[in-house]
Amino acid sequence: MLSQILAVVIFVVMFVEIVRERFPRHLVALAAGGLTLVVVFLVTMHSWPDVWKALSFESMAETTFWYTGAHGSTDMNTGINWSTVLFITGMMIMVEGMSEAGFFDWLCLRLAKLVDYKPVPLLVCFMILSAGLSMFIDSITVILFLAVASVRLAHLLKFDPIPLIIAEIFTANLGGAATMSGDPPNIIIGTALGLSFGDFLRNTGLIVLVSMVVMVPYFYFCFRKQVQSWDPQAREKVRELDPWASIPSMKRFVVNVGIFGVVIVLLITHARTGLTVATVGIIAAVLTLLVNRWPLHLLRRVDWKTVLFFIGLFLAVSGLEQTGVLEAMADGIAHLTGGNHAMVIVIILWLSAVASAFVDNIPFAATMVPVILSLSSGMGVELNTLAWTLSMGTDIGGSATPIGASANVAGTSIAAREGHPISWGRYCKYSAPASVLVIAISMGMILLRY
């Protein structure tokens, strides 16, 4: 009982400090993970085996960690999910290589030129681009370069970039919900439950497609007047820019885009080839480092703080899992629903959405994976259905506020840095109703389909 109380206190304090943002979140998560190992497992439980289980180093020594064969693996990894850590790290390295090659600057300028540098078509174009790219590259990375590109184009064309950034953040989270590699919560859910890129695409992907049909007109009507004022003379100057001039070396550009193509093919086919996402992440990193002239420079540019945050987070969650707190939470939800499967789906969806709006959806997803496993085994609810429910709830609920998802924090931070701070009121005025709309669509489609 004492170990459960301590595990909960450590986790809650970690959550509060992440939301308050007084200290870097990676340091908060690592401190919480360290306290879980020492205070909960060693001092209270006197259990070295639980410490070793939480660190989960032995998982990487198993063949199935790298190659699962044709049928994959559905074993839940307790403790640090090294598959998630390696995959995200590998994708970050690959994206840095693409950025250095000028791919993202070229793409943004090319699209801007395609719509003749008109702000309203640019809004629609960037929303679709944000959603499309987030299906394959994590939404944090997509927003990092799209927000900067939006601010630069807004300065050149003399319009307010905030509507673009808000719409891009939302559609990045929405597009990321469509696949396993898009949003960090999906990576956690997919690697933990042995789901493939195609599994997500066939299930959450369909919900996202329907939602995008609603969201593009929604943001268009919300923002079309806010981005209409532009300077004709400024537009004439921007027309002179050449997208190809943003590419420092055509050879590096082609090679890095080629690597991206190979990695996407490996992700789409990994259920058939048996290669795990950890292996795909390693392949992405190795190929990128081999073809780039300054590999150490690329490694220095990687956001290692996010990697450390994941490691600390998984350790803190292992305290809740191994002391039985998450199992008790699952029992509570099962009792509340009275065994009604539809009610379980509704509660998981809205609980995930509301919680993810106010706390980072990454730790919430990591916390809820063992809970849906317990609900599935205890109540007989289809595990994959609960996975799609949790995915949509965390990904879309996290879009509702500026702190709900890492992509939101990244986008609003860049906007503030560039002289365009986004207030909570302005952000939530548009994103909160959009989140409710998509969650309602998700609930209807999940209940009808499953």
Coordinates of C-alpha atoms in Angstrom, one line a residue:
M1 CA 0.0 0.0 0.0
L2 CA 2.8 2.4 0.9
S3 CA 4.6 1.7 -2.4
Q4 CA 1.3 2.5 -4.3
I5 CA 0.9 5.8 -2.5
L6 CA 4.5 6.8 -3.2
A7 CA 4.2 5.9 -6.8
V8 CA 1.1 7.9 -7.2
V9 CA 2.5 10.9 -5.4
I10 CA 5.7 10.9 -7.5
F11 CA 3.7 10.6 -10.7
V12 CA 1.2 13.4 -9.8
V13 CA 4.0 15.8 -8.7
M14 CA 5.7 15.0 -12.1
F15 CA 2.5 15.9 -13.9
V16 CA 2.0 19.1 -12.0
E17 CA 5.6 20.2 -12.6
I18 CA 5.4 19.4 -16.3
V19 CA 2.2 21.6 -16.6
R20 CA 3.7 24.4 -14.5
E21 CA 6.8 24.5 -16.7
R22 CA 9.0 25.9 -14.0
F23 CA 11.7 23.4 -14.8
P24 CA 12.6 21.7 -18.1
R25 CA 10.3 18.7 -18.5
H26 CA 13.0 16.3 -19.3
L27 CA 14.7 17.0 -15.9
V28 CA 11.3 16.6 -14.2
A29 CA 10.6 13.3 -15.8
L30 CA 14.1 12.0 -15.1
A31 CA 13.9 13.0 -11.5
A32 CA 10.5 11.3 -11.2
G33 CA 11.9 8.1 -12.9
G34 CA 14.9 8.2 -10.5
L35 CA 12.7 8.5 -7.4
T36 CA 10.5 5.7 -8.6
L37 CA 13.5 3.4 -8.9
V38 CA 15.1 4.4 -5.6
V39 CA 12.1 5.3 -3.3
V40 CA 9.4 2.9 -4.6
F41 CA 11.4 -0.2 -5.8
L42 CA 14.5 -0.2 -3.6
V43 CA 13.6 1.6 -0.3
T44 CA 10.0 0.6 0.0
M45 CA 9.7 -2.7 -1.9
H46 CA 13.4 -3.8 -1.5
S47 CA 13.2 -5.3 -5.0
W48 CA 16.2 -5.2 -7.3
P49 CA 14.3 -7.4 -9.9
D50 CA 11.6 -4.6 -10.2
V51 CA 14.3 -2.0 -10.9
W52 CA 15.8 -4.2 -13.6
K53 CA 12.3 -4.9 -15.0
A54 CA 11.7 -1.1 -15.2
L55 CA 15.0 -0.4 -17.0
S56 CA 14.0 -3.2 -19.4
F57 CA 17.5 -3.6 -21.0
E58 CA 16.9 -7.3 -21.5
S59 CA 14.1 -6.5 -24.0
M60 CA 16.7 -5.3 -26.5
A61 CA 18.6 -8.6 -26.3
E62 CA 15.6 -10.5 -27.6
T63 CA 15.3 -11.3 -31.3
T64 CA 11.7 -10.2 -31.4
F65 CA 12.7 -6.7 -30.4
W66 CA 14.3 -6.3 -33.8
Y67 CA 12.5 -8.8 -36.0
T68 CA 9.1 -10.3 -35.2
G69 CA 8.5 -12.5 -38.2
A70 CA 5.3 -12.4 -40.2
H71 CA 2.8 -12.4 -37.3
G72 CA 4.4 -9.7 -35.1
S73 CA 4.4 -9.5 -31.4
T74 CA 1.8 -8.3 -28.9
D75 CA 3.8 -8.6 -25.7
M76 CA 3.5 -5.6 -23.5
N77 CA 6.8 -4.2 -22.6
T78 CA 7.0 -3.2 -18.9
G79 CA 9.2 -0.2 -18.0
I80 CA 11.2 1.8 -20.6
N81 CA 9.7 1.2 -24.0
W82 CA 13.0 1.1 -25.9
S83 CA 11.2 0.6 -29.2
T84 CA 9.6 4.0 -28.9
V85 CA 12.8 5.6 -27.8
L86 CA 14.9 4.2 -30.7
F87 CA 12.2 4.9 -33.3
I88 CA 11.8 8.5 -32.3
T89 CA 15.6 9.1 -32.1
G90 CA 16.1 7.6 -35.5
M91 CA 13.3 9.7 -37.1
M92 CA 14.7 12.8 -35.5
I93 CA 18.1 12.2 -37.0
M94 CA 16.6 11.5 -40.4
V95 CA 14.5 14.7 -40.3
E96 CA 17.6 16.8 -39.3
G97 CA 19.3 15.4 -42.4
M98 CA 16.4 16.5 -44.5
S99 CA 16.3 19.9 -42.9
E100 CA 20.0 20.4 -43.5
A101 CA 19.5 19.4 -47.2
G102 CA 16.9 22.2 -47.5
F103 CA 13.9 19.9 -48.1
F104 CA 11.4 21.7 -45.8
D105 CA 12.3 25.3 -47.0
W106 CA 12.0 24.2 -50.6
L107 CA 8.6 22.4 -49.9
C108 CA 7.1 25.4 -48.2
L109 CA 8.2 27.9 -50.8
R110 CA 7.1 25.5 -53.6
L111 CA 3.6 25.3 -52.1
A112 CA 3.4 29.0 -51.6
K113 CA 4.3 29.6 -55.2
L114 CA 1.7 27.0 -56.3
V115 CA -1.1 29.1 -54.7
D116 CA 0.4 32.3 -56.1
Y117 CA 1.4 33.5 -52.5
K118 CA -2.3 34.2 -51.6
P119 CA -2.8 33.9 -47.8
V120 CA -6.2 32.2 -47.8
P121 CA -5.3 29.4 -50.3
L122 CA -2.0 29.2 -48.4
L123 CA -3.9 28.5 -45.1
V124 CA -5.8 25.6 -46.8
C125 CA -2.6 24.3 -48.4
F126 CA -0.6 24.4 -45.2
M127 CA -3.3 22.6 -43.3
I128 CA -3.3 19.8 -45.7
L129 CA 0.5 19.7 -45.8
S130 CA 0.6 19.7 -42.0
A131 CA -1.7 16.7 -41.8
G132 CA -0.1 14.8 -44.7
L133 CA 3.5 15.2 -43.4
S134 CA 2.4 14.3 -39.8
M135 CA 1.3 10.9 -41.0
F136 CA 4.9 10.0 -41.6
I137 CA 7.0 12.4 -39.6
D138 CA 6.2 13.1 -35.9
S139 CA 3.9 16.1 -35.5
I140 CA 6.4 18.0 -33.3
T141 CA 9.0 18.1 -36.1
V142 CA 6.4 19.1 -38.7
I143 CA 5.3 22.0 -36.6
L144 CA 8.8 23.1 -35.9
F145 CA 9.5 23.9 -39.5
L146 CA 6.0 24.8 -40.6
A147 CA 5.5 27.4 -37.9
V148 CA 8.8 29.1 -38.9
A149 CA 7.9 28.9 -42.6
S150 CA 4.5 30.4 -41.8
V151 CA 6.0 33.3 -39.9
R152 CA 8.6 34.0 -42.6
L153 CA 5.9 34.0 -45.4
A154 CA 3.6 36.1 -43.2
H155 CA 6.3 38.7 -42.7
L156 CA 7.0 38.8 -46.4
L157 CA 3.3 39.0 -47.4
K158 CA 2.2 41.3 -44.5
F159 CA -0.5 39.2 -42.8
D160 CA -1.0 37.7 -39.3
P161 CA 0.6 34.2 -39.0
I162 CA -1.2 33.2 -35.9
P163 CA -4.3 31.7 -37.7
L164 CA -2.0 29.6 -39.9
I165 CA 0.0 28.3 -36.9
I166 CA -3.2 27.4 -34.9
A167 CA -4.7 25.6 -37.9
E168 CA -1.3 23.8 -38.6
I169 CA -1.0 22.6 -35.0
F170 CA -4.5 21.1 -35.0
T171 CA -4.2 19.4 -38.4
A172 CA -0.7 18.1 -37.5
N173 CA -2.2 16.4 -34.4
L174 CA -5.1 15.2 -36.5
G175 CA -2.9 13.9 -39.3
G176 CA -0.6 12.3 -36.8
A177 CA -3.5 10.3 -35.4
A178 CA -3.9 8.5 -38.7
T179 CA -0.7 6.4 -38.5
M180 CA 1.6 4.8 -36.0
S181 CA 4.5 7.1 -36.8
G182 CA 2.6 10.4 -36.6
D183 CA 2.0 11.3 -33.0
P184 CA 4.1 10.2 -30.0
P185 CA 1.1 8.7 -28.3
N186 CA 0.5 6.4 -31.3
I187 CA 4.1 5.3 -31.3
I188 CA 3.7 4.4 -27.6
I189 CA 0.4 2.5 -28.2
G190 CA 1.6 0.8 -31.4
T191 CA 4.9 -0.5 -30.0
A192 CA 3.4 -1.6 -26.8
L193 CA 0.5 -3.5 -28.4
G194 CA 2.3 -4.8 -31.5
L195 CA 0.2 -2.8 -33.9
S196 CA 1.5 -1.9 -37.4
F197 CA 1.5 1.2 -39.6
G198 CA -1.3 -0.4 -41.7
D199 CA -3.4 -1.3 -38.6
F200 CA -3.5 2.4 -37.7
L201 CA -4.1 3.6 -41.3
R202 CA -7.1 1.3 -41.8
N203 CA -8.7 2.3 -38.5
T204 CA -7.7 5.7 -37.1
G205 CA -6.8 6.7 -40.6
L206 CA -10.4 6.5 -41.8
I207 CA -11.6 8.6 -38.8
V208 CA -9.0 11.2 -39.6
L209 CA -10.0 11.3 -43.3
V210 CA -13.6 12.1 -42.4
S211 CA -12.5 14.6 -39.7
M212 CA -10.3 16.4 -42.2
V213 CA -13.2 16.9 -44.5
V214 CA -14.9 18.7 -41.7
M215 CA -11.9 20.5 -40.2
V216 CA -10.5 22.2 -43.4
P217 CA -13.8 24.1 -44.0
Y218 CA -14.1 24.8 -40.3
F219 CA -10.7 26.6 -40.1
Y220 CA -11.3 28.2 -43.5
F221 CA -14.4 29.9 -42.3
C222 CA -12.8 30.8 -38.9
F223 CA -9.7 32.4 -40.4
R224 CA -10.4 33.5 -43.9
K225 CA -11.0 37.1 -42.9
Q226 CA -8.1 37.2 -40.5
V227 CA -5.5 36.4 -43.2
Q228 CA -7.0 38.3 -46.1
S229 CA -5.2 41.6 -45.7
W230 CA -1.9 41.5 -47.6
D231 CA 0.3 44.0 -49.4
P232 CA 0.3 43.6 -53.2
Q233 CA 3.8 45.1 -53.5
A234 CA 5.1 42.6 -50.9
R235 CA 3.5 39.8 -52.9
E236 CA 5.3 40.9 -56.0
K237 CA 8.7 40.8 -54.2
V238 CA 8.0 37.3 -52.8
R239 CA 7.2 36.1 -56.3
E240 CA 10.8 36.7 -57.3
L241 CA 12.0 34.1 -54.7
D242 CA 13.2 30.8 -56.2
P243 CA 12.3 27.7 -54.2
W244 CA 15.3 25.8 -55.6
A245 CA 17.6 28.4 -54.2
S246 CA 16.9 27.1 -50.7
I247 CA 18.7 23.8 -51.6
P248 CA 22.4 24.1 -50.7
S249 CA 23.3 20.8 -52.5
M250 CA 21.1 19.0 -55.0
K251 CA 23.0 15.7 -54.4
R252 CA 22.4 15.9 -50.6
F253 CA 18.8 16.9 -51.3
V254 CA 18.1 13.9 -53.5
V255 CA 19.9 11.4 -51.2
N256 CA 18.1 12.6 -48.0
V257 CA 14.7 12.6 -49.7
G258 CA 15.5 9.1 -51.0
I259 CA 16.2 7.9 -47.5
F260 CA 12.9 9.4 -46.3
G261 CA 11.2 7.4 -49.1
V262 CA 12.9 4.2 -48.1
V263 CA 11.9 4.6 -44.4
I264 CA 8.3 5.3 -45.4
V265 CA 8.2 2.1 -47.4
L266 CA 9.7 0.2 -44.5
L267 CA 7.1 1.6 -42.1
I268 CA 4.2 0.8 -44.4
T269 CA 5.5 -2.8 -45.0
H270 CA 6.9 -3.6 -41.5
A271 CA 4.0 -5.8 -40.6
R272 CA 4.9 -8.0 -43.7
T273 CA 8.6 -7.8 -43.5
G274 CA 8.7 -8.4 -39.7
L275 CA 11.0 -5.5 -39.1
T276 CA 10.1 -3.7 -35.9
V277 CA 9.8 0.1 -35.7
A278 CA 12.9 0.0 -33.5
T279 CA 14.8 -1.5 -36.5
V280 CA 13.3 1.0 -38.9
G281 CA 14.4 3.8 -36.6
I282 CA 17.9 2.5 -36.5
I283 CA 18.0 2.1 -40.3
A284 CA 16.8 5.7 -40.7
A285 CA 19.5 7.0 -38.4
V286 CA 22.4 4.9 -39.8
L287 CA 21.6 5.8 -43.5
T288 CA 21.3 9.5 -42.7
L289 CA 24.5 9.6 -40.7
L290 CA 26.4 7.6 -43.4
V291 CA 25.4 9.9 -46.3
N292 CA 25.9 13.3 -44.5
R293 CA 29.2 14.9 -44.4
W294 CA 29.0 16.1 -40.8
P295 CA 27.3 13.3 -38.8
L296 CA 28.3 14.8 -35.4
H297 CA 26.7 18.1 -36.4
L298 CA 23.4 16.3 -37.1
L299 CA 23.6 14.4 -33.8
R300 CA 24.1 17.7 -31.9
R301 CA 21.0 19.1 -33.5
V302 CA 18.8 16.2 -32.4
D303 CA 16.4 17.1 -29.5
W304 CA 17.9 14.8 -26.9
K305 CA 15.8 16.4 -24.2
T306 CA 12.7 14.8 -25.7
V307 CA 14.5 11.4 -25.7
L308 CA 15.4 11.8 -22.0
F309 CA 11.9 12.9 -21.3
F310 CA 10.5 9.6 -22.7
I311 CA 13.0 7.5 -20.6
G312 CA 12.1 9.3 -17.4
L313 CA 8.4 9.1 -18.2
F314 CA 8.4 5.3 -18.8
L315 CA 10.2 4.8 -15.5
A316 CA 7.6 6.8 -13.6
V317 CA 4.8 4.9 -15.3
S318 CA 6.4 1.6 -14.4
G319 CA 6.0 2.6 -10.7
L320 CA 2.2 2.8 -11.2
E321 CA 2.1 -0.4 -13.2
Q322 CA 4.3 -2.6 -11.0
T323 CA 2.6 -1.5 -7.7
G324 CA -0.9 -2.4 -9.1
V325 CA -2.2 1.2 -9.3
L326 CA -3.1 1.0 -13.0
E327 CA -4.8 -2.4 -12.5
A328 CA -6.9 -0.8 -9.8
M329 CA -7.7 2.1 -12.2
A330 CA -8.9 -0.4 -14.8
D331 CA -11.1 -2.2 -12.3
G332 CA -12.6 1.2 -11.3
I333 CA -13.5 1.9 -14.9
A334 CA -14.9 -1.6 -15.4
H335 CA -17.1 -1.2 -12.3
L336 CA -18.3 2.3 -13.4
T337 CA -19.5 1.0 -16.7
G338 CA -21.2 -2.1 -15.3
G339 CA -19.7 -4.3 -18.0
N340 CA -21.2 -2.3 -20.9
H341 CA -18.6 -2.3 -23.7
A342 CA -20.0 0.8 -25.4
M343 CA -19.7 2.7 -22.2
V344 CA -16.1 1.6 -21.8
I345 CA -15.3 3.1 -25.2
V346 CA -17.2 6.4 -24.4
I347 CA -15.4 6.8 -21.1
I348 CA -11.9 6.0 -22.4
L349 CA -12.4 8.4 -25.4
W350 CA -13.7 11.4 -23.4
L351 CA -11.5 10.7 -20.4
S352 CA -8.5 10.6 -22.7
A353 CA -9.6 13.8 -24.5
V354 CA -10.3 15.9 -21.4
A355 CA -7.2 14.7 -19.6
S356 CA -4.9 15.3 -22.6
A357 CA -6.3 18.8 -23.0
F358 CA -4.7 19.8 -19.7
V359 CA -1.7 17.5 -19.3
D360 CA 0.7 16.4 -22.0
N361 CA -0.8 13.5 -24.0
I362 CA 2.5 11.6 -24.1
P363 CA 2.6 10.6 -20.4
F364 CA -1.2 10.1 -20.4
A365 CA -1.0 7.6 -23.3
A366 CA 1.9 5.8 -21.6
T367 CA -0.2 5.6 -18.4
M368 CA -3.3 4.3 -20.1
V369 CA -1.8 1.5 -22.2
P370 CA -1.6 -0.9 -19.3
V371 CA -5.1 0.2 -18.3
I372 CA -6.7 -0.7 -21.6
L373 CA -4.8 -4.1 -21.5
S374 CA -6.4 -4.8 -18.1
L375 CA -9.9 -3.7 -19.3
S376 CA -9.5 -5.9 -22.4
S377 CA -8.5 -9.0 -20.4
G378 CA -11.0 -8.4 -17.6
M379 CA -14.1 -7.4 -19.6
G380 CA -13.5 -9.1 -22.9
V381 CA -13.5 -5.8 -24.8
E382 CA -11.5 -6.0 -28.1
L383 CA -8.1 -4.6 -27.4
N384 CA -7.6 -3.1 -30.8
T385 CA -10.8 -1.1 -30.5
L386 CA -9.6 0.3 -27.1
A387 CA -6.3 1.1 -28.8
W388 CA -8.1 3.2 -31.6
T389 CA -10.2 4.9 -28.9
L390 CA -7.2 5.8 -26.8
S391 CA -5.3 7.0 -29.8
M392 CA -8.0 9.4 -31.0
G393 CA -8.8 10.6 -27.5
T394 CA -5.2 11.5 -26.6
D395 CA -4.2 12.9 -30.0
I396 CA -7.3 15.1 -30.5
G397 CA -7.9 16.0 -26.9
G398 CA -4.3 17.1 -26.8
S399 CA -5.1 19.7 -29.5
A400 CA -7.6 21.6 -27.4
T401 CA -5.2 23.7 -25.4
P402 CA -1.7 25.2 -25.9
I403 CA -0.2 22.6 -23.4
G404 CA -2.1 19.5 -24.4
A405 CA 0.5 18.1 -26.9
S406 CA 4.2 18.7 -27.6
A407 CA 3.4 20.0 -31.0
N408 CA 1.2 22.7 -29.5
V409 CA 4.0 23.8 -27.1
A410 CA 6.5 23.8 -30.0
G411 CA 4.2 25.8 -32.3
T412 CA 3.2 28.4 -29.7
S413 CA 6.8 28.8 -28.5
I414 CA 8.0 29.5 -32.1
A415 CA 5.2 32.0 -32.6
A416 CA 6.1 33.8 -29.4
R417 CA 9.9 33.8 -30.3
E418 CA 9.1 35.4 -33.6
G419 CA 7.0 38.2 -32.0
H420 CA 3.5 36.7 -32.4
P421 CA 2.5 35.3 -28.9
I422 CA -0.7 33.2 -28.9
S423 CA -2.9 33.7 -25.9
W424 CA -4.8 30.8 -24.3
G425 CA -8.0 32.5 -25.1
R426 CA -7.3 32.9 -28.8
Y427 CA -5.9 29.4 -29.1
C428 CA -8.8 27.7 -27.3
K429 CA -11.5 29.8 -29.0
Y430 CA -10.8 27.9 -32.2
S431 CA -9.1 24.6 -31.2
A432 CA -11.3 23.6 -28.3
P433 CA -14.6 23.5 -30.4
A434 CA -12.6 21.7 -33.2
S435 CA -11.5 19.1 -30.7
V436 CA -15.0 18.5 -29.5
L437 CA -16.2 18.1 -33.1
V438 CA -13.5 15.5 -34.0
I439 CA -14.0 13.6 -30.7
A440 CA -17.8 13.4 -31.4
I441 CA -17.0 12.1 -35.0
S442 CA -14.6 9.6 -33.5
M443 CA -17.1 8.3 -31.0
G444 CA -19.8 7.9 -33.6
M445 CA -17.5 6.1 -36.0
I446 CA -15.9 3.8 -33.4
L447 CA -19.3 2.8 -31.9
L448 CA -20.8 2.2 -35.4
R449 CA -17.9 0.3 -36.7
Y450 CA -16.8 -1.9 -33.8

